[in-house]
Tab-separated table of C-alpha atoms and ligand atoms in Angstrom:
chain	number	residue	atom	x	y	z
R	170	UNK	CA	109.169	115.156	117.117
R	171	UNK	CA	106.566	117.948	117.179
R	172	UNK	CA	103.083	117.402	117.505
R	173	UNK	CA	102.724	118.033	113.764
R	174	UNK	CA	104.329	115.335	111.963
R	175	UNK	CA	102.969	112.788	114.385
R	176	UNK	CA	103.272	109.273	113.010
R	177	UNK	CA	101.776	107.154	115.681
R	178	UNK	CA	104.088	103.630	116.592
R	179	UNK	CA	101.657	100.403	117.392
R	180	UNK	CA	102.936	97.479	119.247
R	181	UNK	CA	101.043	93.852	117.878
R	182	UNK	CA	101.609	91.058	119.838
R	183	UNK	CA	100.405	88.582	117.436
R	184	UNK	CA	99.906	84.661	118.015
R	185	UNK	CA	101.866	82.841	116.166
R	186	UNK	CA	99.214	80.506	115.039
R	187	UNK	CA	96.298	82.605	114.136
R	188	UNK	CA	97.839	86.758	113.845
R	189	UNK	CA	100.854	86.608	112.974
R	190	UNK	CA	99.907	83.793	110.166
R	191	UNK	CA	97.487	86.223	108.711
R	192	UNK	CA	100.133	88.778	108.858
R	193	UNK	CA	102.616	86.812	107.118
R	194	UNK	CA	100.379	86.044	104.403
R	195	UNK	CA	99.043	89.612	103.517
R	196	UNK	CA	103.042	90.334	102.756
R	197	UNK	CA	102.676	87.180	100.517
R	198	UNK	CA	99.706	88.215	99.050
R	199	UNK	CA	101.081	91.834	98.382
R	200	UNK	CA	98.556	93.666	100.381
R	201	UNK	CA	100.254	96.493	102.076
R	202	UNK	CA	99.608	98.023	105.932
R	203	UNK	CA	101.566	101.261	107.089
R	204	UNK	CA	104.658	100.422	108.773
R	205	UNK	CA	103.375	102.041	112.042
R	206	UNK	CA	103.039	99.070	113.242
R	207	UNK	CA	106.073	96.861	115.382
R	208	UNK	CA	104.747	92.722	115.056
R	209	UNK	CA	105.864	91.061	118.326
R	210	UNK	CA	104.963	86.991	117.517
R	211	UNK	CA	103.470	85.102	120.968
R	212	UNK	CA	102.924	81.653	121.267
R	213	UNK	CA	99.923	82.397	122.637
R	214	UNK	CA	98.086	85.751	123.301
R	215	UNK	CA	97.330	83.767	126.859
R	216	UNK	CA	101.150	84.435	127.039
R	217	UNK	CA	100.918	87.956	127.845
R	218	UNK	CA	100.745	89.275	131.041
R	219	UNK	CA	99.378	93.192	131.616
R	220	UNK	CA	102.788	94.411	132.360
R	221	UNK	CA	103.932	93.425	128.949
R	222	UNK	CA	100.879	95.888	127.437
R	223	UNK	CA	102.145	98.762	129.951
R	224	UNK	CA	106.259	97.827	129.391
R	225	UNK	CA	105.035	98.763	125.680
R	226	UNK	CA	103.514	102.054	126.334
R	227	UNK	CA	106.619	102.854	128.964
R	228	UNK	CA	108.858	102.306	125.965
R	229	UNK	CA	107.407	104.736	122.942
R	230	UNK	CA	104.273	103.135	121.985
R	231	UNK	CA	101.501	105.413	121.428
R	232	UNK	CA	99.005	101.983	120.763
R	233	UNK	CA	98.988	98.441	121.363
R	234	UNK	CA	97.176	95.331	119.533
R	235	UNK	CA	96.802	92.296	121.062
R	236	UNK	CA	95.336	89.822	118.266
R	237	UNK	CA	94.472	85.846	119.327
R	238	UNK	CA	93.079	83.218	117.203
R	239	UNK	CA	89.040	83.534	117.348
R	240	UNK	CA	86.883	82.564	120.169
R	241	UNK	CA	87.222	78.799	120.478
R	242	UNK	CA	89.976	78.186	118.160
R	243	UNK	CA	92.835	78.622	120.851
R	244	UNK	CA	95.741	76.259	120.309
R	245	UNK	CA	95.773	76.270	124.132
R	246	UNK	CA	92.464	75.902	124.699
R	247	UNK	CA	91.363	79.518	126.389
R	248	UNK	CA	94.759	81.483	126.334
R	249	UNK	CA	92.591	84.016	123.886
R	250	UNK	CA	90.300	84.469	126.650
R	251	UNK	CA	92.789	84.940	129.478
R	252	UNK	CA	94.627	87.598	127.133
R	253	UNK	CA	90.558	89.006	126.511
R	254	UNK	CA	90.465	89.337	130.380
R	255	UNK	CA	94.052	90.706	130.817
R	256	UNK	CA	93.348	93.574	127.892
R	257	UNK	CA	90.824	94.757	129.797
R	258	UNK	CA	92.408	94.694	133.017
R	259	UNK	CA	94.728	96.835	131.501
R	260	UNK	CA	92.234	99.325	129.402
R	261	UNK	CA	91.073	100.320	133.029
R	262	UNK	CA	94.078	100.725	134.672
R	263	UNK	CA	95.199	103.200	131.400
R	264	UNK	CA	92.253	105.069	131.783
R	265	UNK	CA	93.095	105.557	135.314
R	266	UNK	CA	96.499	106.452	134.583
R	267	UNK	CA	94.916	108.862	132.032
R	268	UNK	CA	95.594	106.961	128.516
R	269	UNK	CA	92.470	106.480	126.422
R	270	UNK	CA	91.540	102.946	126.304
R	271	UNK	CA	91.108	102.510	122.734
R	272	UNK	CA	94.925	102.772	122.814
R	273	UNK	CA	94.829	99.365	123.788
R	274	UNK	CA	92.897	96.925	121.496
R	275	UNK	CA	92.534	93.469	121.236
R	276	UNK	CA	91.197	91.799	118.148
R	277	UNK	CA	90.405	87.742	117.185
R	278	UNK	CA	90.839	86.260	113.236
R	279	UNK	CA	91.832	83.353	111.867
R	280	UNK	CA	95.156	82.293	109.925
R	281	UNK	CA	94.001	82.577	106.976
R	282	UNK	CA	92.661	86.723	107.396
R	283	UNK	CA	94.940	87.971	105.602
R	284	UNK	CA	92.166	90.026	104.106
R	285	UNK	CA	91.011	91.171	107.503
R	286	UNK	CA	93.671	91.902	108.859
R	287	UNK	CA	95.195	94.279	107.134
R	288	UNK	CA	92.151	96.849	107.678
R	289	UNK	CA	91.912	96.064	111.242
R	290	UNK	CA	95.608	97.513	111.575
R	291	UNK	CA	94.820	100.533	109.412
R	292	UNK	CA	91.962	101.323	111.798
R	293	UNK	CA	93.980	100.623	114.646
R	294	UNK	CA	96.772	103.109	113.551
R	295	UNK	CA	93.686	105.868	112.516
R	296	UNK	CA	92.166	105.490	115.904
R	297	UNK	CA	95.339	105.925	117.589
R	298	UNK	CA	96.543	109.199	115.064
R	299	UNK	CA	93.263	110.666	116.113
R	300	UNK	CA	94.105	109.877	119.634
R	301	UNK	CA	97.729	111.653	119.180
R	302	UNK	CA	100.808	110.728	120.676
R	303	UNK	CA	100.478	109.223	124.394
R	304	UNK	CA	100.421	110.690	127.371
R	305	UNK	CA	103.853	109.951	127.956
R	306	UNK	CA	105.291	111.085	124.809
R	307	UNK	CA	103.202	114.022	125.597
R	308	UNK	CA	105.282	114.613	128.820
R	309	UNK	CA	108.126	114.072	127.090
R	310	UNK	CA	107.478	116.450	124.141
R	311	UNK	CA	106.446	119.185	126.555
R	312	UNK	CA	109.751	118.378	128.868
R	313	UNK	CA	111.715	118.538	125.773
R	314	UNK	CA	110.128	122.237	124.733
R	315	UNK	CA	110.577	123.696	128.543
R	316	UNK	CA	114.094	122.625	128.398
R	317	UNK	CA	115.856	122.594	125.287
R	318	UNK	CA	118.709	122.040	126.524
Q	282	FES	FE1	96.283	81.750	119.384
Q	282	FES	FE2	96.021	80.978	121.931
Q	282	FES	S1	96.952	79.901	120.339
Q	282	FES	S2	95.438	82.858	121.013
């Protein structure tokens, strides 16, 4: 990959009950989202813990999405607001590792926003094109050109 033909690869960890629903039904409803993005359902974004968000980014991902059910609607009563506590945790240990933190993003919607969430991921993948490709792909690109062998 050069720097050129950068497509950028998201990681969503989507709850099952409120995301990942909303996902589901924008296939049903034919409404189409780049395939950029990798879906990874969670019970629960209260689930994830901020080495999961950094595990991502270690493995390839130049962005990750955390979307939860909306404020209050948590099927485990505040697991939307632990995740909300644990993104941003992890946006400020990024930007101290030297990632921008809008490469980590973490949205709210409802099962039924279908309609919402397909834009949301469109913005998310613009953002992160804009961005380019992470830091560590970066390395890696620049690694790969120094030594082609
Ligand atoms: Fe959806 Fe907790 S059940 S964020």
């Amino acid at each position: 990959m050069n720097l050129y033909d950068f497509e950028p690869k998201i990681v969503a960890f989507c709850c099952h009950y409120c995301a990942y629903a909303a996902a589901d039904l924008s296939g049903s409803m034919r409404l189409q989202y780049p395939p950029n993005i990798r879906i990874i359902r969670t019970p629960c974004t209260g689930k994830l813990e901020v080495e999961y968000f950094m595990r991502a980014f270690e493995k390839g991902a130049d962005g990750v999405l955390v979307a939860g059910c909306e404020e209050g609607s948590c099927h485990f009563s505040d697991g939307n607001f632990l995740a909300k506590r644990r993104v941003n945790y992890a946006r400020q240990i990024l930007m101290e590792a030297g990632f921008e933190k809008e490469r980590l993003r973490m949205v709210n919607l409802g099962a039924a926003d279908a309609t919402i969430f397909v834009p949301m991921v469109k913005d998310m993948i613009e953002t992160v094109r804009n961005l380019g490709p992470s830091p560590l792909a970066k390395a890696k690109i620049f690694v790969k050109q120094e030594n082609p062998l």
